[in-house]
Structure formats: C-alpha cells, structure tokens
Amino acid sequence: MTQSNLERLIFHADLDAFYVEVERQYDHSLRGKPVIVGGMGPRGVVSTASYEAREFGVHSAQSTVVARKLCPEGTFLPSNHALYSEISKKFMAILREFSPIVISVSIDEAYLDMTGTKDIYGPPQKAAEEIRKNIQNGIGLPVSIGIGPNRLVAKVCTEYAKPDGIFQIQQVEAENFFGPQPVRNLPGIGPKAEEALGNLNIFTLKQLANAPVGLLRRALGPNRADYIRPRARGIDNEPLQERGKAKSISAETTFETDISGQSEMIKIVKQLSERVGARLRKSGQLARGATIKLRYRDFTTITRQRTFPNPNDGDQAIYETAQALLVKAMKERRESIRLIGVSVTGLGPKATQLSLLDTHPTADSDTSFALDRIRDRFGNEAISRGTQ
Ligand code: TTP
Ligand code: MG
C-alpha cells in the first residue's frame, strides 16, 4: 500500500467494551461470558455490555431490567467511574506517545494525527499494531483502530475494526466504501435525519451524495445539507482540533471597485498571507491549514480550505496554499471580486506540535521570523518576499 508521507493520516482509537474489559481485569472468570455494567436499581440503565451479551440484544442506554430479561445468564455489575476515568487518563497518555496531536472525544475514544509519521513508525497498519501492543502492555485492554485520510473516515473505519482490530480506508477508496452503507452509519446522522432522508427515498450514502442539493437543503436545512453532502462521499477537510476550540486568525480586504485580474488578486493574497502569518507567529502557535474567502460581485461568498502537509507558521506555506486555493476557485468561477480574505485555522501550541510531526527544517518559519523583525523596525511595506 502506498501512502505518501505528507498525505493526511488520521487514526481513531476506541477501547472495546471499555467498562466490561476493566472489570474483567479484576475478575478473570468474567472473560468470554456475557457481562453487563450499569445502574443496578429498578431505574438503572446499561452503561455497556460485553460482545457476548450484545448477542442477546443487550446494549448501552437500555434499561437494566430489560437487559436482565434478554440475558438472564449475564453477570450484572455496578459501574466504578473513578476507576474507569483513571484508566482513561493512562489510555490517552499512551496515545500521546505516538502523536502530539491527540484529541480525546470521550472517555475511551480519541483521534490521533499521524500525518508524516511513516519514517518513525512505518506504514499505518504497523503503527496501529504498535499502539495496540502498547495499550495491551500498559493497561491490558483491547482497542480497535480505524485509519483514514480524515477524522470522518477513520471514525467509520473503527466500526469495521471492532472488536480488537484495525481497519483502514484510503481517500481514493472512501466513496465506494461509503456508497452502499445506510445513511445512519454517517456520524452526525441521527434517527430524525434518517427519517427525513427516508421520506425522500434516500437510504444509502450514495443516494445521499447524489441527491439534488435543493432537495437536501429543504429537508435538512441549508447549513446541515451543505455540511453532510460531501461527507457522504467520505470527504472531510476539517483540521483535527478540539471541538468548540476552533480558532483562526484572519485578514481581509474589500475593494472600492471590484477587481478581476488574477495577478492583482494574487498580490493581495500575498499581502494578506503575510499579515496573517505575522499575527500567527506573534501568537506563538502553529496552524494546520489556510482558508480563503472570496466575495463575488453579486455578494455570494465562498470559502475554500486546505490543510498544510505539516503544522506551520511560515508566510510561504500560507501564501502558497492561499494562492493555490484562489487559482482553483477562479477556474471554477471567473468573475470579478469585491472581497478577498485569508485565514489560518486549526491553531495549536507550537512546542508540542513541532517535536514530532514537523520533521522538516522550518526554513520558511525562520525566514518569516526574520522578516517580522525587519517589518517591526521599518514598517510593513519595508520588505516583502519575491513572488515566485
Ligand atoms: P463506547 O466506546 O460507546 O462503548 P464500549 O467501549 O463499551 O464498546 P465498543 O466501543 O467496543 O463498542 O463507550 C465507552 C464507555 O462509555 C462504555 O464502556 C460505557 C460508557 N457508556 C455509557 O455509560 N453509556 C452509554 O450510553 C455509552 C454509549 C457508553
Ligand atoms: Mg469503546
């Protein structure tokens, strides 16, 4: 399997039947048997069930009373949250040994950005095996790992990896892999959206991906429809970052008269990139990607985003990415523009990110720092990199 070192590589790790497996470490007689952990009172609910108990139809959030009826031979245990959260911390700490960018999303689940780690850990499957081995050795628990080009595909892959396995899908395979799956398999589609889509005779992700935009927008609302449609093909360009902590630094220019020349636009993108870059470096953070915003003469506004091969704070990386996005957008819609904006997204602390992922020398960053100092002393217009 070929995978360039710069392609995005996201792992999603999720412990198997977490609470049950912890209990099994203390009582080996529970291994291989139906075990249910949860609230034991009359109003208690199942926290989780072992895979053996799942065969009986027992599942999380079900009433324990119902679970007992479905699986009378199961062992029912109360949960011990303090213990589980202590083990969860150890789990996350092991994951952090493999990547500085680990986003934990629940007690037993996290995303790891493994982009550019091939030289360190070898191919993704091997890296995932290594993680599984360290988790087994460190906390004695089985874990499943989904591997994909983005968070969305990695998450869906974990479902196929479970239990106790690894499953990988590359970006080129993602559309075919997603196509036949029911819409409900797409993270973010709950029972309500499933029903709304079913009313439109949309049952599979392929049908969802190919559905007319207007129809979807009416059924799901415009924002949700626009968000979900590319995801049905396995496309997800969001940088890996804590939800709700999304931060960006941006600069934009509105023109007194609309501009139409591409070289003029590129010049402006360069200035905006340098402005954003200087603010980014001052903030002491690295960005994971850049975005451009274009507003056309008729006020329609688009944004286009792209992730950097490595977290970065150099002007050149921002400018090159923003320029490529501009050129691409202009190919799609050649029209005069009234506003251009450039921003950097997916900001994170520098010290940790540089340590592992950025194995390349940061000449861009160093040069940009030097230019910042000159600009600080002599003003913004004093010096500018040559346009290539
Ligand atoms: P999950 O990862 O959803 O489930 P799991 O680890 O038990 O099983 P698997 O990942 O193999 O499918 O949730 C992790 C833990 O969170 C789970 O062990 C118990 C707890 N939990 C609840 O308490 N209530 C719930 O409704 C769910 C879904 C999980
Ligand atoms: Mg789990």
PDB file of N, CA and C in Angstrom, residues 217-292:
ATOM      1  N   ARG A 217     -31.357  20.531   1.037  1.00  0.00           N
ATOM      2  CA  ARG A 217     -31.405  21.767   1.822  1.00  0.00           C
ATOM      3  C   ARG A 217     -32.776  21.975   2.434  1.00  0.00           C
ATOM      4  N   ARG A 218     -33.814  21.645   1.664  1.00  0.00           N
ATOM      5  CA  ARG A 218     -35.173  21.801   2.202  1.00  0.00           C
ATOM      6  C   ARG A 218     -35.416  20.804   3.324  1.00  0.00           C
ATOM      7  N   ALA A 219     -34.864  19.584   3.181  1.00  0.00           N
ATOM      8  CA  ALA A 219     -35.122  18.531   4.175  1.00  0.00           C
ATOM      9  C   ALA A 219     -34.313  18.732   5.455  1.00  0.00           C
ATOM     10  N   LEU A 220     -33.067  19.190   5.321  1.00  0.00           N
ATOM     11  CA  LEU A 220     -32.168  19.220   6.483  1.00  0.00           C
ATOM     12  C   LEU A 220     -31.782  20.625   6.920  1.00  0.00           C
ATOM     13  N   GLY A 221     -32.185  21.609   6.142  1.00  0.00           N
ATOM     14  CA  GLY A 221     -31.705  22.977   6.387  1.00  0.00           C
ATOM     15  C   GLY A 221     -30.435  23.158   5.565  1.00  0.00           C
ATOM     16  N   PRO A 222     -30.209  24.412   5.079  1.00  0.00           N
ATOM     17  CA  PRO A 222     -29.092  24.611   4.137  1.00  0.00           C
ATOM     18  C   PRO A 222     -27.719  24.289   4.725  1.00  0.00           C
ATOM     19  N   ASN A 223     -27.464  24.727   5.959  1.00  0.00           N
ATOM     20  CA  ASN A 223     -26.122  24.513   6.515  1.00  0.00           C
ATOM     21  C   ASN A 223     -25.812  23.043   6.697  1.00  0.00           C
ATOM     22  N   ARG A 224     -26.780  22.353   7.272  1.00  0.00           N
ATOM     23  CA  ARG A 224     -26.592  20.931   7.544  1.00  0.00           C
ATOM     24  C   ARG A 224     -26.449  20.166   6.234  1.00  0.00           C
ATOM     25  N   ALA A 225     -27.267  20.510   5.251  1.00  0.00           N
ATOM     26  CA  ALA A 225     -27.222  19.804   3.967  1.00  0.00           C
ATOM     27  C   ALA A 225     -25.857  19.997   3.298  1.00  0.00           C
ATOM     28  N   ASP A 226     -25.366  21.248   3.318  1.00  0.00           N
ATOM     29  CA  ASP A 226     -24.073  21.522   2.682  1.00  0.00           C
ATOM     30  C   ASP A 226     -22.943  20.825   3.422  1.00  0.00           C
ATOM     31  N   TYR A 227     -23.101  20.694   4.725  1.00  0.00           N
ATOM     32  CA  TYR A 227     -22.072  20.033   5.543  1.00  0.00           C
ATOM     33  C   TYR A 227     -22.047  18.530   5.278  1.00  0.00           C
ATOM     34  N   ILE A 228     -23.229  17.952   5.202  1.00  0.00           N
ATOM     35  CA  ILE A 228     -23.330  16.494   5.129  1.00  0.00           C
ATOM     36  C   ILE A 228     -23.031  15.931   3.737  1.00  0.00           C
ATOM     37  N   ARG A 229     -23.389  16.675   2.690  1.00  0.00           N
ATOM     38  CA  ARG A 229     -23.318  16.124   1.337  1.00  0.00           C
ATOM     39  C   ARG A 229     -21.922  15.602   0.959  1.00  0.00           C
ATOM     40  N   PRO A 230     -20.853  16.393   1.095  1.00  0.00           N
ATOM     41  CA  PRO A 230     -19.537  15.834   0.751  1.00  0.00           C
ATOM     42  C   PRO A 230     -19.126  14.709   1.702  1.00  0.00           C
ATOM     43  N   ARG A 231     -19.588  14.785   2.936  1.00  0.00           N
ATOM     44  CA  ARG A 231     -19.234  13.739   3.906  1.00  0.00           C
ATOM     45  C   ARG A 231     -19.790  12.382   3.489  1.00  0.00           C
ATOM     46  N   ALA A 232     -20.903  12.383   2.780  1.00  0.00           N
ATOM     47  CA  ALA A 232     -21.476  11.116   2.319  1.00  0.00           C
ATOM     48  C   ALA A 232     -20.528  10.396   1.357  1.00  0.00           C
ATOM     49  N   ARG A 233     -19.567  11.143   0.795  1.00  0.00           N
ATOM     50  CA  ARG A 233     -18.539  10.551  -0.079  1.00  0.00           C
ATOM     51  C   ARG A 233     -17.241  10.303   0.674  1.00  0.00           C
ATOM     52  N   GLY A 234     -17.235  10.563   1.957  1.00  0.00           N
ATOM     53  CA  GLY A 234     -16.001  10.367   2.729  1.00  0.00           C
ATOM     54  C   GLY A 234     -15.074  11.563   2.669  1.00  0.00           C
ATOM     55  N   ILE A 235     -15.615  12.719   2.250  1.00  0.00           N
ATOM     56  CA  ILE A 235     -14.781  13.926   2.180  1.00  0.00           C
ATOM     57  C   ILE A 235     -14.964  14.746   3.458  1.00  0.00           C
ATOM     58  N   ASP A 236     -13.862  15.078   4.093  1.00  0.00           N
ATOM     59  CA  ASP A 236     -13.890  15.841   5.337  1.00  0.00           C
ATOM     60  C   ASP A 236     -12.551  16.575   5.447  1.00  0.00           C
ATOM     61  N   ASN A 237     -12.577  17.865   5.166  1.00  0.00           N
ATOM     62  CA  ASN A 237     -11.311  18.620   5.163  1.00  0.00           C
ATOM     63  C   ASN A 237     -11.057  19.363   6.457  1.00  0.00           C
ATOM     64  N   GLU A 238     -11.908  19.135   7.454  1.00  0.00           N
ATOM     65  CA  GLU A 238     -11.720  19.851   8.711  1.00  0.00           C
ATOM     66  C   GLU A 238     -10.415  19.442   9.364  1.00  0.00           C
ATOM     67  N   PRO A 239      -9.640  20.412   9.807  1.00  0.00           N
ATOM     68  CA  PRO A 239      -8.426  20.037  10.525  1.00  0.00           C
ATOM     69  C   PRO A 239      -8.782  19.391  11.858  1.00  0.00           C
ATOM     70  N   LEU A 240      -7.874  18.568  12.335  1.00  0.00           N
ATOM     71  CA  LEU A 240      -8.125  17.865  13.601  1.00  0.00           C
ATOM     72  C   LEU A 240      -7.912  18.844  14.741  1.00  0.00           C
ATOM     73  N   GLN A 241      -8.956  19.178  15.444  1.00  0.00           N
ATOM     74  CA  GLN A 241      -8.820  20.092  16.575  1.00  0.00           C
ATOM     75  C   GLN A 241      -9.964  19.882  17.542  1.00  0.00           C
ATOM     76  N   GLU A 242      -9.757  20.366  18.751  1.00  0.00           N
ATOM     77  CA  GLU A 242     -10.793  20.231  19.771  1.00  0.00           C
ATOM     78  C   GLU A 242     -12.063  20.914  19.272  1.00  0.00           C
ATOM     79  N   ARG A 243     -13.183  20.215  19.408  1.00  0.00           N
ATOM     80  CA  ARG A 243     -14.452  20.845  19.054  1.00  0.00           C
ATOM     81  C   ARG A 243     -14.713  22.032  19.970  1.00  0.00           C
ATOM     82  N   GLY A 244     -15.248  23.074  19.395  1.00  0.00           N
ATOM     83  CA  GLY A 244     -15.577  24.235  20.216  1.00  0.00           C
ATOM     84  C   GLY A 244     -14.364  25.105  20.514  1.00  0.00           C
ATOM     85  N   LYS A 245     -13.182  24.596  20.191  1.00  0.00           N
ATOM     86  CA  LYS A 245     -11.999  25.406  20.434  1.00  0.00           C
ATOM     87  C   LYS A 245     -11.421  25.889  19.109  1.00  0.00           C
ATOM     88  N   ALA A 246     -12.209  25.740  18.053  1.00  0.00           N
ATOM     89  CA  ALA A 246     -11.723  26.154  16.741  1.00  0.00           C
ATOM     90  C   ALA A 246     -11.350  27.627  16.788  1.00  0.00           C
ATOM     91  N   LYS A 247     -10.114  27.905  16.410  1.00  0.00           N
ATOM     92  CA  LYS A 247      -9.664  29.283  16.431  1.00  0.00           C
ATOM     93  C   LYS A 247      -9.059  29.589  15.083  1.00  0.00           C
ATOM     94  N   SER A 248      -9.104  30.824  14.721  1.00  0.00           N
ATOM     95  CA  SER A 248      -8.445  31.184  13.469  1.00  0.00           C
ATOM     96  C   SER A 248      -7.951  32.614  13.564  1.00  0.00           C
ATOM     97  N   ILE A 249      -7.042  32.948  12.668  1.00  0.00           N
ATOM     98  CA  ILE A 249      -6.564  34.324  12.542  1.00  0.00           C
ATOM     99  C   ILE A 249      -6.824  34.706  11.102  1.00  0.00           C
ATOM    100  N   SER A 250      -7.468  35.846  10.902  1.00  0.00           N
ATOM    101  CA  SER A 250      -7.804  36.173   9.517  1.00  0.00           C
ATOM    102  C   SER A 250      -7.556  37.641   9.192  1.00  0.00           C
ATOM    103  N   ALA A 251      -7.418  37.900   7.913  1.00  0.00           N
ATOM    104  CA  ALA A 251      -7.302  39.278   7.425  1.00  0.00           C
ATOM    105  C   ALA A 251      -8.058  39.341   6.102  1.00  0.00           C
ATOM    106  N   GLU A 252      -8.745  40.444   5.862  1.00  0.00           N
ATOM    107  CA  GLU A 252      -9.446  40.546   4.581  1.00  0.00           C
ATOM    108  C   GLU A 252      -9.466  41.977   4.077  1.00  0.00           C
ATOM    109  N   THR A 253      -9.665  42.092   2.787  1.00  0.00           N
ATOM    110  CA  THR A 253      -9.691  43.407   2.148  1.00  0.00           C
ATOM    111  C   THR A 253     -10.916  43.511   1.253  1.00  0.00           C
ATOM    112  N   THR A 254     -11.666  44.597   1.409  1.00  0.00           N
ATOM    113  CA  THR A 254     -12.776  44.871   0.484  1.00  0.00           C
ATOM    114  C   THR A 254     -12.310  45.960  -0.470  1.00  0.00           C
ATOM    115  N   PHE A 255     -12.608  45.789  -1.749  1.00  0.00           N
ATOM    116  CA  PHE A 255     -12.114  46.755  -2.736  1.00  0.00           C
ATOM    117  C   PHE A 255     -13.163  47.813  -3.030  1.00  0.00           C
ATOM    118  N   GLU A 256     -12.659  49.014  -3.289  1.00  0.00           N
ATOM    119  CA  GLU A 256     -13.602  50.081  -3.624  1.00  0.00           C
ATOM    120  C   GLU A 256     -14.280  49.791  -4.952  1.00  0.00           C
ATOM    121  N   THR A 257     -13.473  49.305  -5.903  1.00  0.00           N
ATOM    122  CA  THR A 257     -14.078  48.811  -7.145  1.00  0.00           C
ATOM    123  C   THR A 257     -13.662  47.355  -7.311  1.00  0.00           C
ATOM    124  N   ASP A 258     -14.611  46.541  -7.788  1.00  0.00           N
ATOM    125  CA  ASP A 258     -14.344  45.110  -7.928  1.00  0.00           C
ATOM    126  C   ASP A 258     -13.108  44.887  -8.786  1.00  0.00           C
ATOM    127  N   ILE A 259     -12.336  43.864  -8.463  1.00  0.00           N
ATOM    128  CA  ILE A 259     -11.158  43.579  -9.293  1.00  0.00           C
ATOM    129  C   ILE A 259     -11.352  42.259 -10.035  1.00  0.00           C
ATOM    130  N   SER A 260     -10.740  42.170 -11.196  1.00  0.00           N
ATOM    131  CA  SER A 260     -10.947  40.973 -11.998  1.00  0.00           C
ATOM    132  C   SER A 260      -9.636  40.325 -12.451  1.00  0.00           C
ATOM    133  N   GLY A 261      -8.517  41.054 -12.319  1.00  0.00           N
ATOM    134  CA  GLY A 261      -7.244  40.490 -12.787  1.00  0.00           C
ATOM    135  C   GLY A 261      -6.672  39.507 -11.774  1.00  0.00           C
ATOM    136  N   GLN A 262      -6.309  38.327 -12.269  1.00  0.00           N
ATOM    137  CA  GLN A 262      -5.829  37.306 -11.339  1.00  0.00           C
ATOM    138  C   GLN A 262      -4.503  37.703 -10.689  1.00  0.00           C
ATOM    139  N   SER A 263      -3.632  38.391 -11.460  1.00  0.00           N
ATOM    140  CA  SER A 263      -2.329  38.733 -10.864  1.00  0.00           C
ATOM    141  C   SER A 263      -2.515  39.754  -9.741  1.00  0.00           C
ATOM    142  N   GLU A 264      -3.485  40.641  -9.905  1.00  0.00           N
ATOM    143  CA  GLU A 264      -3.765  41.607  -8.836  1.00  0.00           C
ATOM    144  C   GLU A 264      -4.294  40.882  -7.594  1.00  0.00           C
ATOM    145  N   MET A 265      -5.159  39.900  -7.831  1.00  0.00           N
ATOM    146  CA  MET A 265      -5.711  39.129  -6.706  1.00  0.00           C
ATOM    147  C   MET A 265      -4.599  38.388  -5.969  1.00  0.00           C
ATOM    148  N   ILE A 266      -3.674  37.815  -6.756  1.00  0.00           N
ATOM    149  CA  ILE A 266      -2.578  37.057  -6.142  1.00  0.00           C
ATOM    150  C   ILE A 266      -1.719  37.975  -5.282  1.00  0.00           C
ATOM    151  N   LYS A 267      -1.505  39.209  -5.767  1.00  0.00           N
ATOM    152  CA  LYS A 267      -0.710  40.171  -4.997  1.00  0.00           C
ATOM    153  C   LYS A 267      -1.381  40.447  -3.645  1.00  0.00           C
ATOM    154  N   ILE A 268      -2.685  40.573  -3.685  1.00  0.00           N
ATOM    155  CA  ILE A 268      -3.424  40.865  -2.448  1.00  0.00           C
ATOM    156  C   ILE A 268      -3.400  39.649  -1.509  1.00  0.00           C
ATOM    157  N   VAL A 269      -3.534  38.467  -2.102  1.00  0.00           N
ATOM    158  CA  VAL A 269      -3.473  37.245  -1.291  1.00  0.00           C
ATOM    159  C   VAL A 269      -2.114  37.160  -0.592  1.00  0.00           C
ATOM    160  N   LYS A 270      -1.081  37.598  -1.288  1.00  0.00           N
ATOM    161  CA  LYS A 270       0.267  37.553  -0.697  1.00  0.00           C
ATOM    162  C   LYS A 270       0.353  38.510   0.505  1.00  0.00           C
ATOM    163  N   GLN A 271      -0.148  39.727   0.321  1.00  0.00           N
ATOM    164  CA  GLN A 271      -0.113  40.695   1.429  1.00  0.00           C
ATOM    165  C   GLN A 271      -0.920  40.185   2.623  1.00  0.00           C
ATOM    166  N   LEU A 272      -2.108  39.647   2.329  1.00  0.00           N
ATOM    167  CA  LEU A 272      -2.960  39.153   3.421  1.00  0.00           C
ATOM    168  C   LEU A 272      -2.287  37.978   4.126  1.00  0.00           C
ATOM    169  N   SER A 273      -1.637  37.105   3.340  1.00  0.00           N
ATOM    170  CA  SER A 273      -0.963  35.944   3.926  1.00  0.00           C
ATOM    171  C   SER A 273       0.131  36.396   4.880  1.00  0.00           C
ATOM    172  N   GLU A 274       0.865  37.433   4.476  1.00  0.00           N
ATOM    173  CA  GLU A 274       1.952  37.926   5.337  1.00  0.00           C
ATOM    174  C   GLU A 274       1.402  38.563   6.610  1.00  0.00           C
ATOM    175  N   ARG A 275       0.270  39.230   6.472  1.00  0.00           N
ATOM    176  CA  ARG A 275      -0.340  39.846   7.661  1.00  0.00           C
ATOM    177  C   ARG A 275      -0.798  38.772   8.639  1.00  0.00           C
ATOM    178  N   VAL A 276      -1.461  37.760   8.086  1.00  0.00           N
ATOM    179  CA  VAL A 276      -1.955  36.659   8.921  1.00  0.00           C
ATOM    180  C   VAL A 276      -0.776  35.907   9.534  1.00  0.00           C
ATOM    181  N   GLY A 277       0.267  35.674   8.718  1.00  0.00           N
ATOM    182  CA  GLY A 277       1.442  34.941   9.194  1.00  0.00           C
ATOM    183  C   GLY A 277       2.104  35.651  10.368  1.00  0.00           C
ATOM    184  N   ALA A 278       2.239  36.976  10.259  1.00  0.00           N
ATOM    185  CA  ALA A 278       2.891  37.734  11.333  1.00  0.00           C
ATOM    186  C   ALA A 278       2.089  37.614  12.625  1.00  0.00           C
ATOM    187  N   ARG A 279       0.775  37.696  12.499  1.00  0.00           N
ATOM    188  CA  ARG A 279      -0.064  37.588  13.712  1.00  0.00           C
ATOM    189  C   ARG A 279      -0.002  36.177  14.286  1.00  0.00           C
ATOM    190  N   LEU A 280       0.069  35.189  13.397  1.00  0.00           N
ATOM    191  CA  LEU A 280       0.163  33.796  13.847  1.00  0.00           C
ATOM    192  C   LEU A 280       1.456  33.580  14.632  1.00  0.00           C
ATOM    193  N   ARG A 281       2.566  34.070  14.085  1.00  0.00           N
ATOM    194  CA  ARG A 281       3.853  33.879  14.765  1.00  0.00           C
ATOM    195  C   ARG A 281       3.878  34.621  16.092  1.00  0.00           C
ATOM    196  N   LYS A 282       3.258  35.797  16.124  1.00  0.00           N
ATOM    197  CA  LYS A 282       3.201  36.536  17.391  1.00  0.00           C
ATOM    198  C   LYS A 282       2.420  35.748  18.431  1.00  0.00           C
ATOM    199  N   SER A 283       1.416  35.002  17.971  1.00  0.00           N
ATOM    200  CA  SER A 283       0.582  34.252  18.922  1.00  0.00           C
ATOM    201  C   SER A 283       1.315  33.030  19.453  1.00  0.00           C
ATOM    202  N   GLY A 284       2.451  32.695  18.829  1.00  0.00           N
ATOM    203  CA  GLY A 284       3.238  31.546  19.285  1.00  0.00           C
ATOM    204  C   GLY A 284       2.601  30.213  18.932  1.00  0.00           C
ATOM    205  N   GLN A 285       1.693  30.217  17.953  1.00  0.00           N
ATOM    206  CA  GLN A 285       1.017  28.970  17.604  1.00  0.00           C
ATOM    207  C   GLN A 285       1.398  28.517  16.194  1.00  0.00           C
ATOM    208  N   LEU A 286       1.036  27.274  15.891  1.00  0.00           N
ATOM    209  CA  LEU A 286       1.156  26.766  14.532  1.00  0.00           C
ATOM    210  C   LEU A 286      -0.249  26.548  13.996  1.00  0.00           C
ATOM    211  N   ALA A 287      -0.378  26.696  12.674  1.00  0.00           N
ATOM    212  CA  ALA A 287      -1.687  26.459  12.049  1.00  0.00           C
ATOM    213  C   ALA A 287      -1.642  25.149  11.295  1.00  0.00           C
ATOM    214  N   ARG A 288      -2.790  24.525  11.155  1.00  0.00           N
ATOM    215  CA  ARG A 288      -2.843  23.273  10.406  1.00  0.00           C
ATOM    216  C   ARG A 288      -3.336  23.460   8.972  1.00  0.00           C
ATOM    217  N   GLY A 289      -3.875  24.652   8.682  1.00  0.00           N
ATOM    218  CA  GLY A 289      -4.343  24.860   7.315  1.00  0.00           C
ATOM    219  C   GLY A 289      -4.672  26.321   7.071  1.00  0.00           C
ATOM    220  N   ALA A 290      -4.944  26.631   5.814  1.00  0.00           N
ATOM    221  CA  ALA A 290      -5.312  28.001   5.453  1.00  0.00           C
ATOM    222  C   ALA A 290      -6.636  27.995   4.699  1.00  0.00           C
ATOM    223  N   THR A 291      -7.327  29.134   4.783  1.00  0.00           N
ATOM    224  CA  THR A 291      -8.626  29.281   4.129  1.00  0.00           C
ATOM    225  C   THR A 291      -8.619  30.585   3.337  1.00  0.00           C
ATOM    226  N   ILE A 292      -9.264  30.575   2.170  1.00  0.00           N
ATOM    227  CA  ILE A 292      -9.507  31.866   1.522  1.00  0.00           C
ATOM    228  C   ILE A 292     -11.011  32.100   1.448  1.00  0.00           C
TER     229      ILE A 292
END
